[in-house]
Short mmCIF file of C-alpha atoms in Angstrom, two decimals:
data_model
loop_
_atom_site.label_atom_id
_atom_site.label_comp_id
_atom_site.label_asym_id
_atom_site.label_seq_id
_atom_site.Cartn_x
_atom_site.Cartn_y
_atom_site.Cartn_z
CA MET A 1 -115.30 -5.38 121.92
CA ASP A 2 -112.90 -5.79 125.25
CA ASN A 3 -110.03 -5.15 123.86
CA SER A 4 -107.83 -6.66 126.86
CA VAL A 5 -109.43 -9.84 125.76
CA ALA A 6 -108.51 -9.65 122.42
CA LEU A 7 -105.19 -9.02 122.89
CA GLU A 8 -104.70 -11.86 125.17
CA SER A 9 -106.25 -13.91 122.71
CA ASN A 10 -104.15 -12.57 119.99
CA ASP A 11 -100.85 -13.69 122.05
CA GLU A 12 -102.25 -17.00 121.88
CA PHE A 13 -102.41 -16.79 118.24
CA ALA A 14 -99.51 -15.07 118.02
CA MET A 15 -97.15 -17.53 120.31
CA HIS A 16 -98.96 -20.21 118.44
CA LEU A 17 -97.78 -19.49 114.93
CA ASP A 18 -94.27 -18.33 115.81
CA SER A 19 -93.76 -21.57 117.68
CA ILE A 20 -94.98 -23.29 114.54
CA SER A 21 -92.86 -21.80 112.07
CA GLY A 22 -89.63 -21.21 114.00
CA SER A 23 -89.15 -23.93 116.73
CA ASP A 24 -88.54 -27.90 116.73
CA HIS A 25 -91.62 -28.37 119.60
CA ILE A 26 -95.00 -26.59 119.53
CA PRO A 27 -96.80 -25.81 122.48
CA GLU A 28 -100.16 -27.27 123.19
CA ILE A 29 -103.02 -24.58 122.15
CA GLN A 30 -105.88 -26.68 123.89
CA GLU A 31 -106.40 -27.89 127.40
CA ALA A 32 -104.30 -30.74 127.77
CA MET A 33 -106.26 -34.52 126.60
CA GLU A 34 -105.05 -37.64 127.83
CA CYS A 35 -103.37 -39.92 125.20
CA ASP A 36 -106.84 -41.84 124.30
CA ASN A 37 -109.66 -41.72 121.36
CA SER A 38 -111.17 -38.78 122.95
CA CYS A 39 -108.34 -36.69 121.40
CA SER A 40 -109.69 -35.01 118.65
CA HIS A 41 -106.09 -33.85 117.12
CA PRO A 42 -106.80 -30.33 116.62
CA VAL A 43 -102.98 -29.38 115.58
CA VAL A 44 -101.09 -32.15 113.30
CA LEU A 45 -97.70 -31.68 112.15
CA LYS A 46 -96.20 -34.37 109.80
CA GLN A 47 -98.53 -36.81 110.78
CA ILE A 48 -98.24 -36.41 114.47
CA CYS A 49 -100.65 -34.62 116.80
CA VAL A 50 -99.07 -32.23 118.81
CA THR A 51 -101.69 -32.90 121.42
CA CYS A 52 -101.28 -36.27 122.06
CA ASP A 53 -98.34 -37.73 120.04
CA GLN A 54 -100.81 -40.00 118.00
CA SER A 55 -99.99 -40.67 114.15
CA VAL A 56 -102.80 -39.58 112.04
CA GLU A 57 -103.31 -40.06 108.36
CA SER A 58 -101.57 -37.71 105.58
CA GLU A 59 -104.58 -35.86 104.95
CA TYR A 60 -106.08 -35.22 107.97
CA GLY A 61 -107.92 -31.93 108.72
CA VAL A 62 -106.70 -28.75 106.55
CA SER A 63 -103.24 -28.33 105.38
CA PHE A 64 -101.55 -25.39 106.40
CA GLY A 65 -98.44 -26.06 104.73
CA TYR A 66 -97.43 -22.36 104.06
CA VAL A 67 -96.59 -21.68 107.64
CA ARG A 68 -95.01 -24.74 108.44
CA PRO A 69 -94.41 -27.87 106.07
CA GLY A 70 -96.75 -30.93 107.08
CA LEU A 71 -98.94 -28.13 109.57
CA ARG A 72 -102.85 -29.37 109.67
CA PHE A 73 -105.32 -28.13 111.46
CA THR A 74 -109.16 -29.49 111.77
CA GLN A 75 -111.85 -27.19 110.79
CA LYS A 76 -112.61 -26.64 114.32
CA GLU A 77 -109.56 -25.49 115.20
CA ALA A 78 -108.84 -23.45 112.19
CA ASP A 79 -112.16 -21.78 112.75
CA ARG A 80 -111.12 -20.74 116.27
CA LEU A 81 -108.19 -19.92 114.95
CA ARG A 82 -109.54 -17.29 112.66
CA GLU A 83 -111.98 -16.05 115.17
CA ILE A 84 -109.05 -15.39 117.58
CA GLY A 85 -106.77 -13.38 114.65
CA THR A 86 -109.59 -11.75 113.43
CA ASN A 87 -111.01 -10.43 116.48
CA TYR A 88 -107.67 -8.92 117.55
CA LEU A 89 -106.50 -7.24 113.96
CA LEU A 90 -110.39 -5.55 114.17
CA SER A 91 -109.81 -4.09 117.91
CA GLN A 92 -106.49 -2.56 116.13
CA LYS A 93 -108.36 -1.40 113.12
CA ARG A 94 -106.87 -3.69 110.90
CA LEU A 95 -108.59 -6.05 108.11
CA LEU A 96 -107.38 -8.79 106.12
CA LEU A 97 -106.20 -7.82 102.28
CA VAL A 98 -105.43 -11.04 99.62
CA LEU A 99 -103.95 -9.86 96.87
CA ASP A 100 -102.77 -11.61 93.60
CA LEU A 101 -99.43 -11.31 92.64
CA ASP A 102 -99.14 -12.11 88.28
CA ASN A 103 -100.33 -8.97 86.17
CA THR A 104 -101.61 -7.15 89.81
CA LEU A 105 -98.59 -6.62 91.42
CA ILE A 106 -95.80 -7.56 88.97
CA HIS A 107 -95.48 -8.99 85.39
CA SER A 108 -92.83 -11.07 84.54
CA VAL A 109 -91.82 -12.86 81.53
CA LYS A 110 -88.94 -15.43 80.64
CA VAL A 111 -85.69 -13.85 79.05
CA GLU A 112 -86.50 -16.36 75.82
CA ASN A 113 -89.87 -15.48 75.42
CA LEU A 114 -89.29 -11.20 74.94
CA SER A 115 -90.40 -9.79 71.75
CA PRO A 116 -87.87 -8.63 69.11
CA GLU A 117 -88.71 -5.07 70.16
CA GLU A 118 -88.14 -6.01 73.86
CA LYS A 119 -84.90 -7.34 73.58
CA HIS A 120 -83.02 -4.06 74.44
CA ILE A 121 -84.78 -4.47 77.76
CA GLU A 122 -82.40 -7.63 78.39
CA ASN A 123 -79.38 -5.07 78.04
CA PHE A 124 -80.63 -2.20 80.29
CA VAL A 125 -81.34 -4.81 83.20
CA LYS A 126 -77.97 -6.04 83.08
CA ASP A 127 -76.30 -2.46 83.43
CA ASN A 128 -79.46 -1.02 85.74
CA ASN A 129 -80.68 -3.92 87.73
CA GLY A 130 -84.01 -2.40 89.76
CA LYS A 131 -84.06 0.95 87.82
CA ARG A 132 -87.49 1.38 86.88
CA GLY A 133 -89.09 -1.59 88.56
CA LEU A 134 -86.93 -3.83 86.46
CA PHE A 135 -85.11 -7.18 87.51
CA SER A 136 -83.11 -9.94 86.54
CA VAL A 137 -84.14 -12.87 87.92
CA HIS A 138 -81.38 -15.47 88.05
CA CYS A 139 -83.35 -18.71 87.85
CA VAL A 140 -83.47 -21.57 85.36
CA PRO A 141 -84.69 -20.43 82.54
CA PRO A 142 -83.64 -16.26 83.67
CA ARG A 143 -86.22 -13.83 84.14
CA ILE A 144 -87.29 -10.57 83.64
CA VAL A 145 -89.65 -9.18 86.26
CA LYS A 146 -91.44 -5.58 86.29
CA LEU A 147 -92.89 -4.34 89.55
CA ARG A 148 -96.60 -2.36 88.62
CA PRO A 149 -96.02 1.41 89.20
CA PHE A 150 -96.57 2.78 92.25
CA VAL A 151 -96.89 -1.20 93.76
CA GLN A 152 -94.13 -0.10 96.64
CA LYS A 153 -96.29 2.81 97.70
CA PHE A 154 -99.09 0.98 97.80
CA LEU A 155 -97.95 -2.09 99.85
CA GLU A 156 -96.70 0.19 102.26
CA GLU A 157 -99.98 2.34 103.05
CA ALA A 158 -101.93 -0.54 102.56
CA SER A 159 -100.35 -2.45 105.74
CA THR A 160 -101.58 0.35 107.99
CA MET A 161 -104.68 -0.66 107.23
CA PHE A 162 -104.98 -4.56 106.43
CA GLU A 163 -102.68 -7.67 107.26
CA MET A 164 -101.63 -8.73 104.17
CA TYR A 165 -101.16 -11.99 102.00
CA VAL A 166 -100.09 -12.87 98.71
CA TYR A 167 -101.90 -15.77 96.88
CA THR A 168 -100.96 -17.06 93.75
CA THR A 169 -101.36 -20.37 91.50
CA GLY A 170 -98.00 -19.83 90.61
CA SER A 171 -95.59 -22.47 92.32
CA ARG A 172 -94.03 -21.57 95.63
CA SER A 173 -90.48 -21.50 94.02
CA TYR A 174 -91.52 -18.99 91.63
CA ALA A 175 -93.59 -17.00 94.00
CA MET A 176 -90.79 -16.68 96.89
CA ASP A 177 -88.46 -15.45 93.66
CA MET A 178 -90.94 -12.60 93.05
CA ILE A 179 -91.73 -11.72 96.77
CA LYS A 180 -87.75 -10.80 97.12
CA PHE A 181 -88.47 -7.74 94.67
CA LEU A 182 -91.85 -6.60 96.18
CA ASP A 183 -90.82 -7.48 100.13
CA PRO A 184 -87.09 -7.34 100.39
CA GLN A 185 -87.06 -6.49 104.00
CA ASN A 186 -89.85 -9.12 104.41
CA LYS A 187 -91.97 -6.22 106.49
CA TYR A 188 -94.90 -6.98 104.53
CA PHE A 189 -95.76 -10.59 104.47
CA ASN A 190 -93.94 -12.94 106.31
CA LEU A 191 -95.13 -16.19 106.25
CA LYS A 192 -98.35 -15.46 104.29
CA LEU A 193 -97.77 -16.57 100.89
CA ILE A 194 -100.09 -18.84 99.75
CA ALA A 195 -98.93 -20.63 96.57
CA ARG A 196 -100.20 -23.61 93.86
CA GLU A 197 -98.91 -26.22 96.54
CA ASP A 198 -100.87 -24.92 99.44
CA SER A 199 -104.04 -24.03 98.00
CA THR A 200 -106.91 -26.73 98.67
CA ARG A 201 -108.20 -25.91 94.77
CA THR A 202 -106.51 -26.72 91.70
CA LEU A 203 -107.55 -23.86 89.28
CA THR A 204 -109.29 -21.86 91.35
CA LYS A 205 -108.73 -20.24 94.70
CA ASP A 206 -110.10 -20.09 98.36
CA LEU A 207 -110.33 -18.74 101.63
CA ASP A 208 -110.27 -21.73 103.63
CA VAL A 209 -106.57 -21.37 103.85
CA VAL A 210 -106.51 -17.87 104.99
CA LEU A 211 -106.44 -17.46 108.80
CA GLY A 212 -109.06 -14.71 109.34
CA GLU A 213 -112.61 -14.65 108.62
CA GLU A 214 -114.40 -14.26 105.77
CA ARG A 215 -116.19 -10.98 106.87
CA ALA A 216 -112.95 -9.36 107.64
CA VAL A 217 -111.24 -10.16 104.20
CA VAL A 218 -110.92 -7.93 100.88
CA ILE A 219 -109.65 -9.40 97.83
CA LEU A 220 -107.50 -7.81 95.20
CA ASP A 221 -107.21 -10.20 91.98
CA ASP A 222 -107.02 -9.30 88.13
CA THR A 223 -109.03 -12.54 87.51
CA GLU A 224 -112.48 -12.50 88.92
CA GLN A 225 -113.02 -16.44 88.19
CA ALA A 226 -110.38 -17.51 90.16
CA TRP A 227 -112.58 -16.56 93.19
CA PRO A 228 -115.82 -18.19 92.44
CA MET A 229 -116.93 -19.28 96.29
CA HIS A 230 -115.43 -15.71 97.29
CA ARG A 231 -116.99 -13.06 94.68
CA ALA A 232 -118.60 -10.96 97.47
CA ASN A 233 -114.96 -10.17 98.78
CA LEU A 234 -113.47 -9.63 95.59
CA ILE A 235 -112.29 -5.96 94.09
CA PRO A 236 -111.09 -6.68 90.68
CA VAL A 237 -108.10 -5.25 89.50
CA GLN A 238 -107.53 -3.86 85.95
CA ARG A 239 -104.94 -6.41 84.65
CA TYR A 240 -101.39 -5.34 84.75
CA SER A 241 -99.61 -6.24 81.29
CA TYR A 242 -96.02 -5.13 80.79
CA PHE A 243 -94.55 -7.69 78.21
CA ALA A 244 -95.88 -8.86 74.62
CA PHE A 245 -96.16 -12.92 75.98
CA ASN A 246 -98.89 -14.44 77.14
CA ASN A 247 -100.61 -11.16 75.57
CA SER A 248 -100.06 -12.07 72.00
CA VAL A 249 -103.53 -13.84 71.15
CA GLY A 250 -105.20 -11.52 68.81
CA ARG A 251 -103.48 -8.49 70.19
CA LYS A 252 -103.95 -5.28 68.01
CA PHE A 253 -101.39 -3.14 70.35
CA LYS A 254 -98.02 -3.50 71.23
CA SER A 255 -96.85 -4.21 74.72
CA LEU A 256 -96.28 -1.28 76.93
CA ALA A 257 -92.17 -2.69 76.76
CA GLU A 258 -92.22 -1.96 73.34
CA ARG A 259 -93.68 1.32 72.92
CA LYS A 260 -91.10 2.32 76.13
CA MET A 261 -94.17 3.49 78.12
CA ASP A 262 -95.55 2.26 81.41
CA GLU A 263 -99.14 2.13 83.11
CA ALA A 264 -100.32 5.39 85.07
CA LYS A 265 -99.11 5.62 88.92
CA GLN A 266 -102.61 6.53 89.52
CA VAL A 267 -103.93 3.15 88.34
CA LEU A 268 -102.99 1.25 91.43
CA GLY A 269 -103.31 4.31 93.24
CA ARG A 270 -107.11 4.59 92.58
CA TYR A 271 -107.03 0.66 93.98
CA LEU A 272 -105.43 2.20 97.34
CA GLU A 273 -107.86 4.70 97.58
CA THR A 274 -111.09 2.45 97.15
CA LEU A 275 -109.24 0.34 99.69
CA LYS A 276 -108.97 3.22 102.00
CA GLY A 277 -112.96 3.97 101.63
CA ILE A 278 -113.35 0.19 102.71
CA HIS A 279 -111.55 0.57 105.78
CA SER A 280 -113.23 3.81 106.98
CA GLN A 281 -116.64 2.80 106.16
CA PHE A 282 -115.80 -0.58 108.08
CA PHE A 283 -114.84 1.43 111.10
CA ASP A 284 -117.22 4.18 110.99
CA GLN A 285 -117.61 5.48 114.62
CA GLU A 286 -121.16 6.05 113.54
CA LEU A 287 -122.02 2.78 113.33
CA GLY A 288 -120.90 1.60 117.08
CA VAL A 289 -118.38 0.03 118.65
CA ASP A 290 -119.36 -3.59 118.36
CA LEU A 291 -117.29 -4.80 115.21
CA ALA A 292 -118.44 -8.35 115.83
CA THR A 293 -121.20 -8.43 114.01
CA ARG A 294 -119.93 -5.89 110.48
CA ASP A 295 -119.10 -7.43 107.37
CA VAL A 296 -116.69 -5.84 105.07
CA ARG A 297 -118.44 -7.88 102.00
CA GLU A 298 -121.44 -5.43 102.87
CA VAL A 299 -119.07 -2.42 102.37
CA ILE A 300 -117.47 -3.84 98.76
CA LYS A 301 -121.40 -4.60 97.84
CA MET A 302 -122.14 -0.74 98.72
CA VAL A 303 -118.90 0.45 96.59
CA LYS A 304 -119.82 -1.58 94.01
CA SER A 305 -123.41 -0.59 93.73
CA ASN A 306 -122.46 3.05 93.90
CA SER A 307 -120.22 2.98 90.60
CA PRO A 308 -121.71 3.75 87.84
CA LYS A 309 -120.65 0.94 85.77
CA GLY A 310 -120.73 -1.77 88.79
CA THR A 311 -117.39 -3.62 88.84
CA ASP A 312 -116.16 -2.90 85.24
CA ALA A 313 -115.40 1.28 87.22
CA LEU A 314 -113.14 -0.20 89.67
CA LYS A 315 -111.02 -1.87 86.92
CA GLY A 316 -110.31 1.16 85.11
CA CYS A 317 -109.29 1.22 81.50
CA SER A 318 -106.37 0.33 79.25
CA ALA A 319 -106.04 4.12 78.48
CA ASN A 320 -104.38 4.82 81.48
CA ILE A 321 -100.95 4.98 80.61
CA GLY A 322 -98.04 7.38 81.19
CA LYS A 323 -96.28 9.53 79.59
CA LYS A 324 -93.13 7.92 77.14
CA SER A 325 -90.40 6.40 79.65
CA GLU A 326 -86.70 7.35 79.29
CA GLN A 327 -85.22 4.34 80.94
CA PHE A 328 -84.05 3.12 77.49
CA ALA A 329 -82.92 6.49 76.45
CA PRO A 330 -79.02 6.65 75.81
CA LYS A 331 -76.68 7.55 78.49
CA ARG A 332 -75.50 11.01 77.79
CA GLN A 333 -72.11 11.34 77.44
#
């Protein structure tokens, strides 16, 4: 790949997204077209084509409202931007990583839904907000969120190998509240938060709203059924459940919070090592310098096939629990 070409293309890609997200004027990103029926309306903002200023239907093209409200691309333009962005990332030896939010990176619960044996957490968080990965969320109704052990180190290291998205079926307002605890300095995700309102699917997820080619995307999610069209991109993640609520149907064991324990850091650490392996194999220099024909789905397939128990081995087991936590122990006087 000619890196100079890739860099030039990325300048267009970055300037395009920056202008869309932060200004009142969007520069033309294709050759100027005369204001007649020849315009394909490649980029639309609030039902106005940014190339010819003509009004278009509200459902025209594909919505990318998470980048800027009212933004829509034609399929052709979205594909063009995916190619530009992916080529640049590959030239920088980076891939794309799409991360689920709930039960993958965090677990949260409404305060009113804490079990009787978890009520002590409410008082602990009031005096120790942020300690041990527990935060009080000042929303209506109030919530408590628990960060998965090792998650901040995971994000820090993964960001050196991947451009990262968060994709959740939760609402945008909820997801933004949670992201503040995962990425308080906005280093990792920036505009790349896809919530329920941004998805083209109702109960499942799809890569059609991700600005990257599928051949360069890795997905981490605890719910395999959420990705019916993209199982080949998916690394299934062991579900992180800290609180009892939503995990109480037929449960035989107390929650981690009730037991005053937590998941071992090695659980998420194992997925980080898997990502490092996928990244290393994809960019293996012995395969040659041409990245245009490489497909990360083939690497993921190989990783799964080489695992003795297939995808189940990647999920780990519920026995990966750390030592009893001292986070709720009485303070020494």
